[in-house]
Amino acid sequence: MKQILNIFSSKKTPPSQKIEITVDHREKNSLIPAFLEEKGFQVKWKQLPVADYLIKDTAVERKTVADLKSSIINKRIVSQLLELKQYPKHLLLVEGIIDEDIYSGGIHENAFRGFLLSVALEFQTPIIFTHNEKDTAKYLAVLAKKQQKPEHAIRASKILRSREEQLQFILEGFPNVGGAKAKALIEKFRTLNNIFNASEEELSEILGKRAEEFKELLN
């Protein structure tokens, strides 16, 4: 009798609300959104001005190892990191460390290490390394579940960085180039192009014996 009453009861269990993850339209060629949907998340496609994934107030910039190296070489990564810092919570996710050696491919391994340290310390941007797209999806899923707190507005804070600070950020990614030397290089040569094209003799006025190593990294 109790079972029959339960069938006709007007009290219904509310459907479980799916956790929403906003995904930039450029991720449509990735398998990650499909993995997230399989895990029960609601994927909302949108043209995001910043980042590839937005989970509550956390912006996630996803890059494969090859993408990251390319963006370091063409300097695009600096503007992307500046934009990423508009969000109160943000992180850089580097995917594919199993399939590709992060210390190869046109960038000296110490320069690459220096860059990663600059991202973490200067830009205060956490870095997550994942094996592949499925591993990335698992990280995003865990992040989304941890973010299930009362709704609050996403407010972008203005991060004002001067051109000199951006140049300094790039230069400090090189081994043995600290803040003082980076500032001195900028003051003397004004632009990255001038610094990179300067002779070893000119660079030695600031870098000393390290000028030779600096030129070797560029070439």
Short mmCIF file of C-alpha atoms in Angstrom, two decimals:
data_model
loop_
_atom_site.label_atom_id
_atom_site.label_comp_id
_atom_site.label_asym_id
_atom_site.label_seq_id
_atom_site.Cartn_x
_atom_site.Cartn_y
_atom_site.Cartn_z
CA MET A 1 0.00 0.00 0.00
CA LYS A 2 2.83 2.36 0.86
CA GLN A 3 4.39 1.68 -2.56
CA ILE A 4 1.11 2.61 -4.34
CA LEU A 5 0.82 5.84 -2.34
CA ASN A 6 4.40 6.73 -3.25
CA ILE A 7 3.62 6.35 -6.96
CA PHE A 8 0.77 8.88 -6.80
CA SER A 9 2.47 11.22 -4.36
CA SER A 10 2.63 14.84 -5.57
CA LYS A 11 6.01 15.28 -3.95
CA LYS A 12 8.65 14.84 -6.63
CA THR A 13 12.39 14.71 -6.32
CA PRO A 14 13.86 17.79 -8.02
CA PRO A 15 16.12 16.99 -10.97
CA SER A 16 19.80 17.29 -10.21
CA GLN A 17 21.18 20.57 -11.48
CA LYS A 18 24.14 20.17 -13.78
CA ILE A 19 27.27 22.16 -13.06
CA GLU A 20 27.92 24.64 -15.87
CA ILE A 21 31.30 25.11 -17.50
CA THR A 22 31.69 27.90 -20.06
CA VAL A 23 33.89 26.89 -22.99
CA ASP A 24 35.37 29.12 -25.67
CA HIS A 25 34.26 28.25 -29.21
CA ARG A 26 37.90 27.69 -30.22
CA GLU A 27 37.84 24.50 -28.13
CA LYS A 28 35.35 22.80 -30.47
CA ASN A 29 38.10 20.71 -32.04
CA SER A 30 39.10 19.42 -28.62
CA LEU A 31 37.73 16.27 -27.00
CA ILE A 32 37.65 17.94 -23.59
CA PRO A 33 34.07 19.35 -23.83
CA ALA A 34 32.79 15.89 -24.79
CA PHE A 35 34.60 14.33 -21.82
CA LEU A 36 33.03 16.94 -19.53
CA GLU A 37 29.53 16.22 -20.87
CA GLU A 38 30.10 12.50 -20.33
CA LYS A 39 30.87 13.32 -16.69
CA GLY A 40 27.53 15.11 -16.37
CA PHE A 41 28.59 18.73 -16.72
CA GLN A 42 26.68 21.27 -18.78
CA VAL A 43 28.94 22.77 -21.43
CA LYS A 44 28.00 26.31 -22.43
CA TRP A 45 29.66 27.49 -25.62
CA LYS A 46 30.63 31.15 -25.75
CA GLN A 47 33.17 33.45 -27.35
CA LEU A 48 35.37 34.23 -24.38
CA PRO A 49 37.55 37.35 -24.66
CA VAL A 50 39.96 35.80 -22.16
CA ALA A 51 40.86 32.15 -21.44
CA ASP A 52 39.50 28.89 -22.85
CA TYR A 53 37.39 27.72 -19.90
CA LEU A 54 35.47 29.71 -17.32
CA ILE A 55 34.30 27.94 -14.17
CA LYS A 56 32.54 30.32 -11.79
CA ASP A 57 35.13 33.07 -11.27
CA THR A 58 38.12 30.97 -12.34
CA ALA A 59 39.57 31.49 -15.82
CA VAL A 60 41.64 28.66 -17.30
CA GLU A 61 44.02 29.17 -20.22
CA ARG A 62 44.75 25.80 -21.84
CA LYS A 63 47.83 25.28 -23.97
CA THR A 64 49.45 22.22 -25.41
CA VAL A 65 53.20 22.01 -24.95
CA ALA A 66 53.67 23.02 -28.60
CA ASP A 67 51.26 25.96 -28.23
CA LEU A 68 53.10 27.20 -25.16
CA LYS A 69 56.51 27.09 -26.85
CA SER A 70 55.15 28.89 -29.90
CA SER A 71 53.52 31.62 -27.81
CA ILE A 72 56.76 32.13 -25.85
CA ILE A 73 58.78 32.51 -29.04
CA ASN A 74 56.37 34.99 -30.64
CA LYS A 75 55.86 36.81 -27.28
CA ARG A 76 52.06 36.38 -27.44
CA ILE A 77 52.03 34.66 -24.05
CA VAL A 78 52.75 37.93 -22.21
CA SER A 79 49.56 39.66 -23.35
CA GLN A 80 47.57 36.48 -22.70
CA LEU A 81 48.82 36.26 -19.13
CA LEU A 82 48.07 39.93 -18.56
CA GLU A 83 44.51 39.40 -19.79
CA LEU A 84 44.15 36.25 -17.69
CA LYS A 85 44.93 38.23 -14.54
CA GLN A 86 41.74 40.23 -15.06
CA TYR A 87 39.98 37.39 -13.25
CA PRO A 88 40.38 37.04 -9.48
CA LYS A 89 41.20 33.35 -9.91
CA HIS A 90 43.09 32.07 -12.92
CA LEU A 91 45.51 29.36 -13.96
CA LEU A 92 47.60 28.22 -16.90
CA LEU A 93 47.07 24.60 -17.88
CA VAL A 94 49.82 22.97 -19.97
CA GLU A 95 48.72 19.77 -21.69
CA GLY A 96 50.72 16.94 -23.24
CA ILE A 97 53.78 16.57 -21.04
CA ILE A 98 53.77 12.80 -21.63
CA ASP A 99 53.77 12.99 -25.43
CA GLU A 100 56.21 15.87 -25.87
CA ASP A 101 59.40 16.92 -24.12
CA ILE A 102 58.81 20.36 -22.65
CA TYR A 103 62.55 21.07 -22.72
CA SER A 104 62.98 20.70 -26.47
CA GLY A 105 61.83 22.60 -29.52
CA GLY A 106 63.75 25.82 -30.02
CA ILE A 107 63.87 27.09 -26.44
CA HIS A 108 66.82 26.50 -24.13
CA GLU A 109 65.68 24.39 -21.20
CA ASN A 110 66.92 26.91 -18.62
CA ALA A 111 65.15 29.74 -20.43
CA PHE A 112 61.98 27.64 -20.33
CA ARG A 113 62.42 26.96 -16.61
CA GLY A 114 63.00 30.65 -16.03
CA PHE A 115 59.84 31.50 -17.92
CA LEU A 116 57.74 29.08 -15.85
CA LEU A 117 59.15 30.54 -12.65
CA SER A 118 58.30 34.05 -13.87
CA VAL A 119 54.72 32.98 -14.58
CA ALA A 120 54.37 31.55 -11.08
CA LEU A 121 56.22 34.26 -9.15
CA GLU A 122 55.90 37.49 -11.13
CA PHE A 123 52.41 36.97 -12.54
CA GLN A 124 51.28 34.83 -9.59
CA THR A 125 49.58 32.48 -12.01
CA PRO A 126 49.39 28.81 -10.97
CA ILE A 127 50.54 26.28 -13.59
CA ILE A 128 48.97 22.84 -13.95
CA PHE A 129 50.59 20.14 -16.13
CA THR A 130 48.37 17.41 -17.56
CA HIS A 131 49.04 14.26 -19.57
CA ASN A 132 46.38 14.61 -22.27
CA GLU A 133 42.87 15.89 -23.02
CA LYS A 134 41.22 13.32 -20.77
CA ASP A 135 43.48 14.28 -17.87
CA THR A 136 42.71 17.96 -18.53
CA ALA A 137 38.98 17.21 -18.41
CA LYS A 138 39.44 15.47 -15.05
CA TYR A 139 41.21 18.52 -13.61
CA LEU A 140 38.45 20.81 -14.88
CA ALA A 141 35.82 18.49 -13.40
CA VAL A 142 37.48 18.56 -9.97
CA LEU A 143 37.82 22.34 -10.19
CA ALA A 144 34.15 22.75 -11.12
CA LYS A 145 33.03 20.65 -8.16
CA LYS A 146 35.25 22.61 -5.77
CA GLN A 147 33.78 25.85 -7.09
CA GLN A 148 30.20 24.98 -6.10
CA LYS A 149 29.70 27.78 -3.61
CA PRO A 150 27.01 30.50 -3.40
CA GLU A 151 26.81 32.58 -6.57
CA HIS A 152 28.75 35.78 -6.66
CA ALA A 153 29.44 38.19 -9.47
CA ILE A 154 32.49 37.74 -11.64
CA ARG A 155 34.33 41.03 -11.57
CA ALA A 156 37.36 41.68 -13.71
CA SER A 157 39.95 43.75 -11.91
CA LYS A 158 42.04 46.09 -14.00
CA ILE A 159 45.67 45.06 -14.02
CA LEU A 160 47.73 47.95 -15.28
CA ARG A 161 51.21 46.95 -16.37
CA SER A 162 53.53 49.33 -18.16
CA ARG A 163 55.37 48.43 -21.33
CA GLU A 164 58.62 48.36 -19.33
CA GLU A 165 57.17 45.82 -16.90
CA GLN A 166 56.11 43.59 -19.78
CA LEU A 167 59.60 43.75 -21.31
CA GLN A 168 61.14 43.05 -17.91
CA PHE A 169 58.87 40.01 -17.50
CA ILE A 170 60.20 38.53 -20.76
CA LEU A 171 63.86 39.25 -20.01
CA GLU A 172 63.71 37.76 -16.52
CA GLY A 173 62.77 34.46 -18.16
CA PHE A 174 66.39 34.14 -19.32
CA PRO A 175 68.90 32.46 -16.99
CA ASN A 176 70.86 34.81 -14.75
CA VAL A 177 68.88 37.88 -15.81
CA GLY A 178 67.32 39.27 -12.66
CA GLY A 179 65.23 42.37 -12.16
CA ALA A 180 68.16 44.80 -11.95
CA LYS A 181 69.85 43.55 -15.12
CA ALA A 182 66.55 43.40 -17.00
CA LYS A 183 65.81 47.02 -16.10
CA ALA A 184 69.32 48.06 -17.12
CA LEU A 185 68.94 46.35 -20.51
CA ILE A 186 65.61 48.09 -21.10
CA GLU A 187 67.03 51.45 -20.08
CA LYS A 188 70.00 51.08 -22.45
CA PHE A 189 68.39 49.43 -25.50
CA ARG A 190 64.71 50.45 -25.10
CA THR A 191 63.21 47.56 -27.15
CA LEU A 192 63.48 43.76 -27.24
CA ASN A 193 64.52 43.94 -30.88
CA ASN A 194 67.47 46.17 -29.96
CA ILE A 195 68.43 43.88 -27.08
CA PHE A 196 68.26 40.70 -29.15
CA ASN A 197 70.25 42.29 -31.99
CA ALA A 198 72.88 43.87 -29.76
CA SER A 199 76.43 42.56 -30.00
CA GLU A 200 77.94 40.44 -27.29
CA GLU A 201 80.29 43.30 -26.49
CA GLU A 202 77.39 45.72 -26.00
CA LEU A 203 75.50 43.25 -23.82
CA SER A 204 78.58 42.54 -21.71
CA GLU A 205 78.43 46.10 -20.35
CA ILE A 206 75.38 44.96 -18.36
CA LEU A 207 75.51 41.16 -18.36
CA GLY A 208 79.26 40.76 -18.02
CA LYS A 209 80.44 37.21 -18.75
CA ARG A 210 76.82 36.11 -19.08
CA ALA A 211 76.49 38.02 -22.36
CA GLU A 212 77.90 35.08 -24.32
CA GLU A 213 75.36 32.68 -22.80
CA PHE A 214 72.56 35.18 -23.51
CA LYS A 215 73.51 35.38 -27.20
CA GLU A 216 73.77 31.59 -27.45
CA LEU A 217 70.20 31.21 -26.20
CA LEU A 218 68.95 33.60 -28.86
CA ASN A 219 70.78 31.83 -31.65
#
